[in-house]
Structures are given as structure tokens and as C-alpha cells.
Short mmCIF file of C-alpha atoms in Angstrom, two decimals:
data_model
loop_
_atom_site.label_atom_id
_atom_site.label_comp_id
_atom_site.label_asym_id
_atom_site.label_seq_id
_atom_site.Cartn_x
_atom_site.Cartn_y
_atom_site.Cartn_z
CA MET A 1 -209.51 -67.24 191.00
CA LYS A 2 -212.71 -68.63 189.21
CA ALA A 3 -211.89 -69.66 185.50
CA HIS A 4 -213.28 -68.18 183.21
CA ASP A 5 -215.24 -70.76 180.75
CA GLY A 6 -214.86 -68.26 177.24
CA MET A 7 -212.21 -66.46 175.83
CA TYR A 8 -211.82 -62.33 176.37
CA ILE A 9 -212.57 -60.82 172.78
CA ASP A 10 -213.28 -57.55 171.74
CA GLY A 11 -213.56 -55.84 175.14
CA ALA A 12 -215.78 -59.23 176.72
CA TRP A 13 -215.81 -62.96 177.86
CA ARG A 14 -217.49 -64.82 175.13
CA PRO A 15 -218.29 -68.64 174.40
CA ALA A 16 -215.15 -70.84 172.64
CA ALA A 17 -215.91 -72.42 169.38
CA GLY A 18 -215.79 -75.67 170.70
CA ARG A 19 -215.77 -77.49 173.66
CA ASP A 20 -212.74 -79.14 174.05
CA THR A 21 -210.80 -78.25 177.56
CA ILE A 22 -207.65 -77.82 179.04
CA ALA A 23 -206.64 -78.93 182.82
CA VAL A 24 -204.69 -76.63 184.80
CA VAL A 25 -203.45 -78.72 187.22
CA ASN A 26 -201.34 -77.76 190.45
CA PRO A 27 -197.81 -78.86 190.30
CA ALA A 28 -197.41 -79.15 194.47
CA ASP A 29 -199.55 -82.08 194.16
CA GLU A 30 -200.67 -83.05 190.87
CA GLN A 31 -204.24 -82.19 191.36
CA VAL A 32 -206.83 -80.41 188.90
CA ILE A 33 -207.50 -77.20 190.00
CA ALA A 34 -209.56 -75.25 187.19
CA GLU A 35 -210.93 -76.54 183.26
CA VAL A 36 -210.78 -73.35 180.82
CA PRO A 37 -211.10 -73.65 177.24
CA ALA A 38 -208.74 -75.13 174.15
CA GLY A 39 -209.24 -72.32 171.67
CA GLY A 40 -208.76 -72.92 167.90
CA ALA A 41 -208.69 -71.38 164.48
CA GLU A 42 -212.43 -69.82 165.07
CA ASP A 43 -211.59 -68.57 168.29
CA VAL A 44 -207.88 -66.54 167.14
CA ASP A 45 -209.69 -65.66 164.09
CA ALA A 46 -212.35 -63.81 166.06
CA ALA A 47 -209.99 -61.98 168.51
CA VAL A 48 -207.46 -60.92 165.53
CA ARG A 49 -210.51 -59.33 163.41
CA ALA A 50 -211.17 -57.47 167.08
CA ALA A 51 -207.80 -56.46 167.22
CA ARG A 52 -208.15 -55.06 163.30
CA ALA A 53 -211.33 -52.99 163.87
CA ALA A 54 -209.66 -51.82 166.79
CA LEU A 55 -206.30 -51.19 165.15
CA PRO A 56 -207.18 -47.68 163.16
CA ALA A 57 -208.70 -45.72 166.77
CA TRP A 58 -205.99 -47.06 169.33
CA ALA A 59 -203.40 -46.07 166.95
CA ALA A 60 -204.69 -42.75 166.83
CA THR A 61 -205.10 -42.50 170.22
CA ALA A 62 -202.52 -39.50 171.98
CA PRO A 63 -199.70 -41.15 173.42
CA ALA A 64 -200.52 -39.36 176.13
CA GLU A 65 -203.81 -41.17 176.74
CA ARG A 66 -202.55 -44.35 175.71
CA ALA A 67 -199.66 -43.73 179.15
CA ALA A 68 -203.16 -43.24 180.73
CA ARG A 69 -204.45 -47.09 180.36
CA ILE A 70 -201.14 -48.72 180.93
CA ALA A 71 -200.91 -46.52 183.87
CA ALA A 72 -203.91 -48.00 185.18
CA LEU A 73 -203.50 -50.89 184.33
CA ARG A 74 -200.49 -51.50 186.27
CA ASP A 75 -202.58 -50.03 189.66
CA VAL A 76 -205.09 -52.98 189.07
CA LEU A 77 -202.00 -55.33 188.66
CA VAL A 78 -201.17 -53.64 192.60
CA ALA A 79 -204.28 -53.68 193.92
CA ARG A 80 -204.81 -57.23 192.85
CA LYS A 81 -201.15 -58.16 193.16
CA ASP A 82 -201.94 -61.33 196.34
CA GLU A 83 -204.73 -62.66 194.16
CA ILE A 84 -201.91 -62.50 191.44
CA ALA A 85 -199.57 -64.69 193.65
CA GLU A 86 -201.93 -66.53 194.47
CA THR A 87 -202.57 -67.72 191.28
CA VAL A 88 -198.64 -67.94 190.29
CA THR A 89 -198.74 -70.59 192.96
CA ALA A 90 -201.38 -72.45 192.13
CA GLU A 91 -200.90 -73.52 188.65
CA LEU A 92 -196.96 -72.88 188.39
CA GLY A 93 -196.38 -74.27 191.70
CA ALA A 94 -193.81 -71.07 192.61
CA PRO A 95 -193.10 -70.65 196.53
CA LEU A 96 -195.79 -68.20 197.92
CA PRO A 97 -192.52 -65.15 198.77
CA PHE A 98 -191.02 -65.58 195.47
CA SER A 99 -194.50 -65.49 193.59
CA GLN A 100 -195.31 -62.27 196.33
CA ALA A 101 -192.05 -60.51 194.78
CA VAL A 102 -190.95 -61.69 191.56
CA HIS A 103 -194.02 -63.09 189.44
CA ALA A 104 -196.43 -60.44 191.43
CA GLY A 105 -193.55 -57.64 191.63
CA VAL A 106 -191.92 -57.27 188.61
CA PRO A 107 -194.87 -56.93 186.31
CA VAL A 108 -195.77 -53.52 187.77
CA LEU A 109 -192.12 -52.27 187.61
CA VAL A 110 -191.90 -53.18 183.42
CA ALA A 111 -195.76 -51.87 183.14
CA GLY A 112 -194.93 -48.93 185.28
CA SER A 113 -191.70 -48.40 182.42
CA TYR A 114 -194.28 -48.49 179.88
CA ALA A 115 -196.79 -46.26 181.07
CA GLY A 116 -193.55 -43.52 181.34
CA LEU A 117 -192.20 -44.74 178.05
CA ALA A 118 -195.38 -43.79 176.11
CA ALA A 119 -195.48 -40.45 177.56
CA SER A 120 -191.95 -39.78 177.25
CA TYR A 121 -191.14 -41.76 173.73
CA ALA A 122 -189.92 -39.46 170.39
CA PHE A 123 -192.43 -41.01 167.97
CA GLU A 124 -191.49 -37.61 165.76
CA GLU A 125 -188.11 -36.46 164.27
CA LYS A 126 -186.76 -34.21 162.21
CA VAL A 127 -183.59 -35.84 159.88
CA GLY A 128 -182.42 -33.05 157.59
CA ASN A 129 -185.07 -32.27 155.48
CA SER A 130 -187.62 -35.37 156.34
CA THR A 131 -189.51 -35.31 159.43
CA VAL A 132 -188.71 -39.38 160.68
CA TYR A 133 -192.52 -41.07 162.30
CA ALA A 134 -192.60 -44.01 164.30
CA GLU A 135 -196.04 -45.92 163.85
CA PRO A 136 -197.29 -48.58 165.38
CA VAL A 137 -196.74 -52.17 163.52
CA GLY A 138 -200.21 -52.90 163.05
CA VAL A 139 -201.79 -56.39 165.06
CA VAL A 140 -199.75 -57.93 167.38
CA GLY A 141 -200.07 -62.04 168.39
CA ALA A 142 -198.27 -62.52 171.44
CA ILE A 143 -197.76 -66.11 172.55
CA THR A 144 -195.70 -66.57 175.95
CA PRO A 145 -194.85 -68.86 178.35
CA TRP A 146 -195.59 -70.67 181.72
CA ASN A 147 -192.12 -69.99 184.21
CA TYR A 148 -193.16 -66.40 183.95
CA PRO A 149 -196.47 -66.03 183.39
CA LEU A 150 -197.41 -62.81 183.95
CA HIS A 151 -194.52 -60.82 183.50
CA GLN A 152 -194.03 -62.25 179.90
CA ILE A 153 -197.31 -61.06 179.12
CA VAL A 154 -196.66 -57.34 180.37
CA ALA A 155 -193.26 -57.41 178.49
CA LYS A 156 -195.48 -57.94 175.23
CA VAL A 157 -198.73 -56.63 175.86
CA ALA A 158 -196.95 -53.05 177.53
CA PRO A 159 -194.95 -51.93 175.24
CA ALA A 160 -197.33 -53.43 172.09
CA LEU A 161 -200.38 -50.88 173.49
CA ALA A 162 -197.51 -48.03 174.02
CA ALA A 163 -196.53 -48.20 170.53
CA GLY A 164 -200.07 -48.13 169.29
CA CYS A 165 -200.60 -51.46 168.43
CA THR A 166 -203.81 -54.01 169.12
CA VAL A 167 -202.67 -57.53 170.84
CA VAL A 168 -204.21 -61.43 170.77
CA LEU A 169 -202.91 -62.87 173.35
CA LYS A 170 -202.09 -67.06 173.64
CA PRO A 171 -200.83 -67.77 176.95
CA ALA A 172 -198.92 -70.93 177.53
CA GLU A 173 -201.33 -73.85 178.23
CA ASP A 174 -200.01 -74.47 181.97
CA THR A 175 -200.42 -71.27 183.13
CA PRO A 176 -203.84 -69.56 181.56
CA LEU A 177 -205.53 -68.70 184.82
CA THR A 178 -202.67 -65.69 185.12
CA ALA A 179 -203.71 -64.43 181.88
CA GLN A 180 -207.43 -64.96 182.64
CA LEU A 181 -206.56 -62.67 185.39
CA PHE A 182 -204.34 -60.17 183.49
CA ALA A 183 -207.42 -59.60 180.83
CA GLU A 184 -209.22 -59.19 183.73
CA ALA A 185 -207.17 -56.19 185.07
CA VAL A 186 -207.03 -54.78 181.12
CA HIS A 187 -210.73 -54.79 181.03
CA GLU A 188 -210.67 -52.69 184.66
CA ALA A 189 -208.31 -50.19 183.75
CA GLY A 190 -210.69 -49.52 180.71
CA VAL A 191 -208.52 -50.12 178.16
CA PRO A 192 -211.11 -50.10 174.65
CA ALA A 193 -212.40 -53.04 173.41
CA GLY A 194 -210.79 -55.06 171.29
CA VAL A 195 -207.18 -53.54 171.40
CA PHE A 196 -206.65 -56.35 173.78
CA ASN A 197 -208.03 -59.90 173.33
CA LEU A 198 -207.52 -63.60 174.83
CA VAL A 199 -207.78 -66.64 173.54
CA THR A 200 -206.44 -70.32 175.38
CA GLY A 201 -205.35 -73.28 173.51
CA LEU A 202 -203.18 -75.78 173.04
CA GLY A 203 -199.48 -74.12 170.94
CA PRO A 204 -199.46 -76.37 168.20
CA VAL A 205 -202.98 -75.42 167.95
CA ALA A 206 -204.08 -72.26 168.92
CA GLY A 207 -200.62 -70.99 168.68
CA GLN A 208 -199.83 -71.96 165.27
CA ALA A 209 -203.41 -70.63 163.96
CA LEU A 210 -202.14 -67.73 165.63
CA ALA A 211 -198.68 -67.61 164.12
CA GLU A 212 -200.20 -68.23 160.31
CA HIS A 213 -203.07 -65.72 160.16
CA ASP A 214 -203.12 -63.20 157.52
CA GLY A 215 -204.06 -60.72 159.81
CA VAL A 216 -201.60 -60.68 162.55
CA ASP A 217 -198.45 -58.12 161.81
CA LEU A 218 -196.26 -59.50 164.39
CA VAL A 219 -195.31 -62.77 165.91
CA SER A 220 -193.79 -61.95 168.99
CA PHE A 221 -192.60 -65.31 171.34
CA THR A 222 -191.26 -66.46 173.70
CA GLY A 223 -190.21 -69.98 174.48
CA SER A 224 -188.23 -72.97 172.98
CA THR A 225 -185.71 -72.39 170.19
CA ALA A 226 -186.89 -75.22 168.80
CA VAL A 227 -190.37 -73.60 168.20
CA GLY A 228 -189.08 -70.52 167.60
CA LYS A 229 -187.28 -71.63 164.37
CA GLN A 230 -190.73 -72.78 163.74
CA ILE A 231 -192.49 -69.56 164.22
CA GLY A 232 -189.91 -68.17 162.07
CA ALA A 233 -190.25 -69.71 159.53
CA THR A 234 -193.71 -69.52 159.19
CA ALA A 235 -193.41 -65.27 160.02
CA GLY A 236 -190.61 -65.31 157.37
CA ALA A 237 -192.69 -66.84 154.75
CA ALA A 238 -195.42 -64.37 155.07
CA VAL A 239 -192.94 -61.92 154.94
CA LYS A 240 -193.89 -61.27 158.62
CA ARG A 241 -191.98 -59.38 161.60
CA VAL A 242 -191.25 -61.61 164.67
CA ALA A 243 -189.79 -61.07 168.19
CA LEU A 244 -188.00 -63.68 169.17
CA GLU A 245 -187.22 -64.96 172.85
CA LEU A 246 -185.38 -68.36 172.97
CA GLY A 247 -183.58 -70.59 175.14
CA GLY A 248 -180.42 -69.62 177.26
CA LYS A 249 -177.53 -71.84 178.90
CA SER A 250 -175.84 -68.53 180.38
CA ALA A 251 -172.05 -68.72 181.68
CA ASN A 252 -171.71 -67.36 185.49
CA VAL A 253 -167.69 -66.55 185.00
CA ILE A 254 -166.03 -66.08 187.69
CA LEU A 255 -162.57 -64.70 187.66
CA PRO A 256 -159.98 -65.18 190.19
CA SER A 257 -159.59 -61.86 191.70
CA ALA A 258 -163.45 -62.30 192.78
CA ASP A 259 -164.91 -63.10 196.57
CA LEU A 260 -165.60 -66.75 195.64
CA ALA A 261 -168.18 -67.46 197.98
CA LYS A 262 -169.94 -64.71 197.37
CA ALA A 263 -169.71 -65.32 193.44
CA VAL A 264 -170.88 -68.99 194.05
CA GLY A 265 -173.74 -68.44 196.69
CA VAL A 266 -175.01 -65.96 194.26
CA GLY A 267 -174.39 -67.75 191.23
CA VAL A 268 -176.34 -71.16 193.12
CA ALA A 269 -178.92 -68.90 194.09
CA ASN A 270 -179.35 -67.59 190.86
CA VAL A 271 -179.98 -71.02 189.60
CA MET A 272 -182.64 -72.43 192.14
CA GLY A 273 -184.61 -69.45 191.98
CA ASN A 274 -187.94 -70.72 189.95
CA SER A 275 -186.95 -73.81 190.81
CA GLY A 276 -184.37 -73.03 187.97
CA GLN A 277 -187.59 -72.76 185.08
CA THR A 278 -185.77 -68.80 183.94
CA CYS A 279 -184.25 -69.13 180.55
CA SER A 280 -181.36 -66.85 181.72
CA ALA A 281 -180.40 -68.62 184.78
CA TRP A 282 -176.31 -68.37 184.98
CA THR A 283 -176.34 -72.45 184.66
CA ARG A 284 -172.57 -72.66 183.38
CA MET A 285 -170.27 -72.07 186.94
CA LEU A 286 -166.95 -71.24 185.16
CA VAL A 287 -164.05 -71.28 187.76
CA HIS A 288 -160.38 -71.46 187.62
CA THR A 289 -158.60 -74.65 188.44
CA SER A 290 -156.94 -73.41 191.20
CA GLN A 291 -159.98 -72.24 193.04
CA TYR A 292 -162.18 -74.87 191.71
CA ASP A 293 -162.34 -77.26 194.67
CA GLU A 294 -162.93 -74.60 196.79
CA ALA A 295 -165.88 -73.64 194.67
CA VAL A 296 -167.48 -77.05 194.56
CA ALA A 297 -167.63 -77.65 198.42
CA LEU A 298 -169.45 -74.23 198.56
CA ALA A 299 -171.60 -75.21 195.87
CA ALA A 300 -172.53 -78.31 197.19
CA GLU A 301 -173.01 -76.19 200.87
CA ALA A 302 -175.06 -73.35 198.87
CA ALA A 303 -177.51 -76.20 197.19
CA ALA A 304 -178.13 -78.07 199.95
CA LYS A 305 -179.38 -74.91 201.57
CA TYR A 306 -182.43 -74.83 199.32
CA GLY A 307 -183.60 -78.54 199.73
CA ASP A 308 -187.17 -77.60 200.79
CA ARG A 309 -187.08 -73.96 199.70
CA ILE A 310 -187.95 -74.72 195.79
CA GLY A 311 -191.01 -74.90 194.28
CA PRO A 312 -192.10 -78.37 192.07
CA LEU A 313 -191.16 -77.88 188.10
CA VAL A 314 -194.63 -77.36 186.05
CA ASN A 315 -195.95 -80.42 185.01
CA ALA A 316 -194.71 -84.07 184.50
CA LYS A 317 -192.77 -83.93 181.04
CA GLN A 318 -190.75 -81.04 182.62
CA HIS A 319 -189.81 -83.31 185.24
CA ALA A 320 -189.47 -86.28 183.58
CA ARG A 321 -186.97 -84.51 181.04
CA VAL A 322 -185.04 -82.78 184.22
CA ARG A 323 -184.59 -85.89 185.51
CA GLY A 324 -183.62 -87.56 182.59
CA TYR A 325 -180.73 -84.64 182.26
CA ILE A 326 -179.16 -85.39 185.52
CA GLU A 327 -179.05 -88.90 184.47
CA ARG A 328 -177.35 -88.09 181.42
CA GLY A 329 -175.05 -86.11 183.18
CA VAL A 330 -174.15 -89.12 185.35
CA ALA A 331 -173.78 -91.48 182.65
CA GLU A 332 -171.31 -88.77 180.88
CA GLY A 333 -168.98 -88.74 183.86
CA ALA A 334 -169.71 -85.43 185.50
CA ARG A 335 -169.89 -86.05 189.34
CA LEU A 336 -173.09 -85.04 191.82
CA VAL A 337 -172.21 -83.08 194.49
CA ALA A 338 -175.89 -82.40 195.09
CA GLY A 339 -179.25 -83.46 194.55
CA GLY A 340 -179.77 -85.90 191.94
CA PRO A 341 -182.40 -87.36 189.76
CA GLU A 342 -184.65 -89.36 192.50
CA ALA A 343 -187.81 -87.68 193.46
CA PRO A 344 -187.35 -86.11 196.48
CA ARG A 345 -191.26 -86.81 197.42
CA GLU A 346 -193.64 -88.85 196.49
CA GLN A 347 -196.49 -86.01 195.47
CA GLY A 348 -195.49 -83.02 192.98
CA TYR A 349 -193.00 -82.52 190.24
CA PHE A 350 -190.49 -81.57 192.72
CA VAL A 351 -186.53 -82.16 191.83
CA SER A 352 -183.77 -81.53 194.32
CA PRO A 353 -181.33 -78.98 194.01
CA THR A 354 -178.58 -80.48 191.93
CA VAL A 355 -174.57 -79.36 191.07
CA PHE A 356 -172.39 -81.14 189.17
CA ALA A 357 -168.77 -81.11 189.45
CA ASP A 358 -166.16 -82.05 186.69
CA VAL A 359 -167.76 -80.84 183.51
CA THR A 360 -166.48 -80.79 180.46
CA PRO A 361 -167.84 -77.67 177.73
CA GLU A 362 -168.95 -80.95 175.62
CA MET A 363 -171.16 -82.73 178.16
CA THR A 364 -174.40 -82.22 176.70
CA ILE A 365 -175.75 -80.71 180.42
CA ALA A 366 -172.88 -77.93 179.08
CA GLN A 367 -174.33 -77.60 175.96
CA GLU A 368 -178.53 -78.09 176.62
CA GLU A 369 -180.76 -75.92 178.27
CA ILE A 370 -181.91 -78.45 180.87
CA PHE A 371 -184.44 -75.98 182.69
CA GLY A 372 -184.10 -77.01 186.06
CA PRO A 373 -182.50 -76.54 189.61
CA VAL A 374 -179.14 -77.95 188.45
CA VAL A 375 -175.68 -76.16 188.38
CA SER A 376 -172.28 -77.18 186.05
CA LEU A 377 -169.50 -76.44 187.37
CA ILE A 378 -166.40 -76.02 184.69
CA ARG A 379 -162.78 -75.15 185.49
CA TYR A 380 -160.46 -73.36 183.16
CA GLU A 381 -157.00 -72.65 182.72
CA ASP A 382 -156.95 -68.96 182.16
CA GLU A 383 -159.17 -65.79 180.83
CA ASP A 384 -158.89 -67.22 177.60
CA ASP A 385 -160.05 -70.57 178.19
CA ALA A 386 -162.68 -69.14 179.75
CA LEU A 387 -164.06 -67.06 177.15
CA ARG A 388 -164.22 -70.14 174.70
CA ILE A 389 -165.75 -72.27 176.66
CA ALA A 390 -168.64 -69.32 177.95
CA ASN A 391 -168.83 -68.08 173.94
CA GLY A 392 -169.09 -72.41 173.74
CA THR A 393 -172.51 -72.68 172.71
CA VAL A 394 -175.22 -72.18 170.32
CA TYR A 395 -176.47 -70.14 172.85
CA GLY A 396 -175.90 -66.41 174.02
CA LEU A 397 -178.69 -64.66 176.20
CA ALA A 398 -177.71 -63.74 179.74
CA GLY A 399 -174.63 -64.40 181.71
CA ALA A 400 -172.66 -63.13 184.53
CA VAL A 401 -169.16 -62.03 185.32
CA TRP A 402 -167.37 -61.42 189.16
CA ALA A 403 -163.97 -60.18 189.23
CA GLY A 404 -161.68 -58.12 191.53
CA ASP A 405 -163.29 -55.18 190.15
CA ASP A 406 -166.01 -53.80 187.65
CA ALA A 407 -163.74 -52.96 185.62
CA GLU A 408 -161.51 -56.14 184.92
CA ALA A 409 -165.11 -57.53 184.94
CA VAL A 410 -166.06 -54.85 182.04
CA ALA A 411 -163.23 -56.39 180.19
CA PHE A 412 -163.98 -59.88 179.94
CA ALA A 413 -167.73 -59.12 179.47
CA ARG A 414 -167.60 -56.98 176.75
CA ARG A 415 -165.98 -60.51 174.98
CA MET A 416 -168.73 -62.81 175.62
CA ASP A 417 -171.42 -63.75 172.78
CA THR A 418 -174.40 -62.67 174.82
CA GLY A 419 -177.15 -60.25 175.26
CA GLN A 420 -177.14 -59.46 178.85
CA VAL A 421 -174.21 -59.45 181.76
CA ASP A 422 -174.65 -58.92 184.95
CA ILE A 423 -171.29 -57.73 186.36
CA ASN A 424 -170.63 -58.51 190.08
CA GLY A 425 -174.08 -59.11 191.05
CA GLY A 426 -175.76 -56.18 189.23
CA ARG A 427 -179.40 -55.87 190.09
CA PHE A 428 -182.59 -55.85 187.51
CA ASN A 429 -183.11 -53.14 185.37
CA PRO A 430 -186.33 -52.96 183.43
CA LEU A 431 -185.35 -50.39 181.35
CA ALA A 432 -182.32 -52.47 180.28
CA PRO A 433 -182.45 -54.28 176.94
CA PHE A 434 -183.15 -58.19 177.32
CA GLY A 435 -182.43 -60.37 174.33
CA GLY A 436 -180.35 -62.77 172.89
CA TYR A 437 -177.55 -63.74 170.66
CA LYS A 438 -176.84 -66.70 168.02
CA GLN A 439 -179.74 -68.91 168.43
CA SER A 440 -180.56 -67.12 171.65
CA GLY A 441 -183.49 -65.04 169.58
CA VAL A 442 -184.34 -62.07 167.54
CA GLY A 443 -185.17 -58.50 169.36
CA ARG A 444 -185.34 -57.24 172.71
CA GLU A 445 -187.47 -56.86 175.18
CA LEU A 446 -188.11 -54.20 178.09
CA GLY A 447 -187.08 -50.17 177.99
CA SER A 448 -187.41 -48.00 174.82
CA HIS A 449 -185.21 -51.24 172.76
CA GLY A 450 -188.13 -53.18 173.48
CA LEU A 451 -191.04 -50.48 172.93
CA ALA A 452 -189.17 -50.15 168.89
CA GLU A 453 -189.71 -53.88 168.39
CA TYR A 454 -193.58 -53.04 168.17
CA LEU A 455 -193.06 -50.20 165.70
CA GLN A 456 -192.01 -49.28 162.42
CA THR A 457 -190.94 -45.91 160.62
CA LYS A 458 -192.08 -43.68 157.64
CA SER A 459 -189.81 -40.76 156.47
CA LEU A 460 -191.79 -37.78 154.26
CA GLN A 461 -189.10 -35.66 152.77
CA PHE A 462 -189.77 -31.54 152.24
#
């Protein structure tokens, strides 16, 4: 797609207040493919003012009509799915088949789910002698990451619109073209002017201005825990609502009764998807000591199959960061059984699929989020030991448990300090709440729980 040289504010593309731009780089060949405006506080203010002006009418719009607009948006995303996939591949580097199936496909499911929820949600209920109303929280400042650029946008904007909120979006600076394409889709779907607004820019400038703006009632942020803490502090000072989806270091627990080959194979595939740039990836594989050596061999074999099947990391900084973690793993005594820090190609931000054995729970690579195609295998002695290791990080976003039957896996999963657990390879459910315990965040996304983040309650007593 051709990049817009302005911001989408109040239903139209408008020139940015300043002249600064952001270069969009294809991480596969390190070539600049476009430039977009680097917005600042003045652009954010214009967008927030447009959102506030549009709020009363949109909040008063019947839920069925809001549902119709979201359904129309879903239909546009379906019609433009090829363009979406090509755009994500160009600016994120994901292989085209993965972009088609995941980056273009999943947002359609999520948008469709909110079209249904907007029409069916109980925005009013009787509680004794009271009537309780669920009302929109107001203007939402949505700050989204680059790793799943369209999914993260839809997962915030669709429930906000369903709730009756208006939105100002500040997307990640690495993937602004996908956000511009989404703004075009919103316009084509007939969403009223000012209900959705887009400002491209840098996080410390445009993102900070959006989080601090007095006209924003809720900040919904997905990204690193460090930045999430800053946004939480900023919002807290203004007694402003936040929804924070942050980092993860998820455990893939393989109990002795499980199908080991399947659990290891699916576990490695889970980490290699999107080049490991997934906050919920099962980056710690926990295996009973009696099966550990076999699991290591299986993981190394599985990783080798991804050598030329995964894309690059998003940028040079991320590339250096992931390679640095691999080097630190070696320095701390972990054993490389696949991959390593050496770049597999001369051009592009590629990292080899990497598997570490002999990882202990206190090692840096077992505690910190790497955000790359790196799997750490950790041995455990019994279930209590496995649980201690699984719960032994500051994170609690996702995870997996494998066992001979679902009941055994569920019993273990119920003791895990994490927000979402896949049982024996459970499938993605766009209606299930997603979000974390501990430093993995505040609040939930997807389904009715995600919609509730954008609502506030009012009770009238009779």
C-alpha cells in the first residue's frame, strides 16, 4: 500500500503538525519501504478533541447499529485480506503464509466476535430494586505493539467501539502501514467521523502525549512491562483507567504421562511462530528428568526444520537484543543444541531457531523475556518441583500443560499463576479472556471480559 503523509483525524486524512517522519524498514532486506509522519502532542490533541466531540453521539447509538458498523469493518478486512497480509510481511517480515493465516485471519475472527457481542451484551440489568447500566468509559487512548500489528489494533478498537467509546490509536512505529490500512477500513465501513482516529509517531513522544492527555479516560497498552509500568504510573496520577497487556515467560509443562513427541513438537512450533516475537510463547519447556534427554533430542530435531521457514526479527535493535540473550545463555552455562547467536544470513535481521538444554530456573534466559525464536529446556523432579519452576518468574501471561488425559493436565494448570493455559494443545478461542497475572498486566482482552474493560457501571435505585 502507499503510505499516507498525514493523520486520520475526525474522518479525514490531515497533514501532521510537524515535518518529522519515521522510516519504515523491511526487516528481511533492511531497505526503507515508506515514510510516515512522526506525530507529536499537537497531533494527539487534535485527535483527542475529535474523539471527545464524537463521543456523545456514538455512546448514544443503539448497540445494534454499533454492531452493524463493526460487522461492516470485519467485511472490509475480509475483502482486503491479501493486502493486509502483504503489508504485514513487508513491514514486520513475517512469511506471507503466516501473515495470511494469522496476521490477516485472526483479526477477522476477533472483529466478528465483537459484532456479535455488541448486539447481544446485557448493557442493562435489574438487581433487586436497582437498574444497573453498563456505559462507555469515554475516550480510549490505544497504544499497540508491532508484533501482531492488526490483531492488537482490532483487539482494542473493536471492543471499545462495541462499548460506545471513541478511540485515538497510536500504533508501533515499526508497523504504521498496517495501522493506516486499518484506518482506511474503518472509513470504508462507515464508522462516523471522530469515532476512530489515528496518530503515527514515536512512543516517548506521541505515546506519552496520549497517555498524559486530560481528554483520555482510559489507556489501553500492549507492550513491555517496563513501559507498562510508566503508563500505569502516569495514568494513576490522573486517576485514569488502564488496561495493560505486558510481558510473559510462559511455561510449557510436559507431565510424564503425556505424548512426549507431540508435546515437544508443538511446543517448539509455538515458540518459532512469528519468529518468537509473541508475548505468550511457551519459551520454557519443563520436562521430567526421566524424559529429559529424549526431549532435548526431539526439540533440536524440531527446531532444525524451521531454519529457513521463519522470518527476521522486526528491527536491528531487536536483532542485537535476542543475539545478546543467546550469548548470555551460553556464558551462564546453558548448552546450545540448536542454533546460536551467529546471524544465518548476511542481510536481514534473522536469528537461527535456537534450543538450549541444561537450563536452570535462575538463569537469565529462564527469567527474562527474550522475544525471539529461543526455547529453554528445564528439567524437574516431580510435579511440585515443576509447579515451583513454572510459577518462578515475575510473569504470568500464558502457558501449556500436557498429560495423558485432560483431567490430569487441568489439575496442574489450576495451580499455575498465569492467565491462560492450553490443555493438551487446546485451540485458540477468540471469545476466551486473554491477560496476565503478576507483572504480565492488568485487565483482559477478547470476548465479553475484553468488552467489560471499556465499560463503567451506573446504578439507579427505585
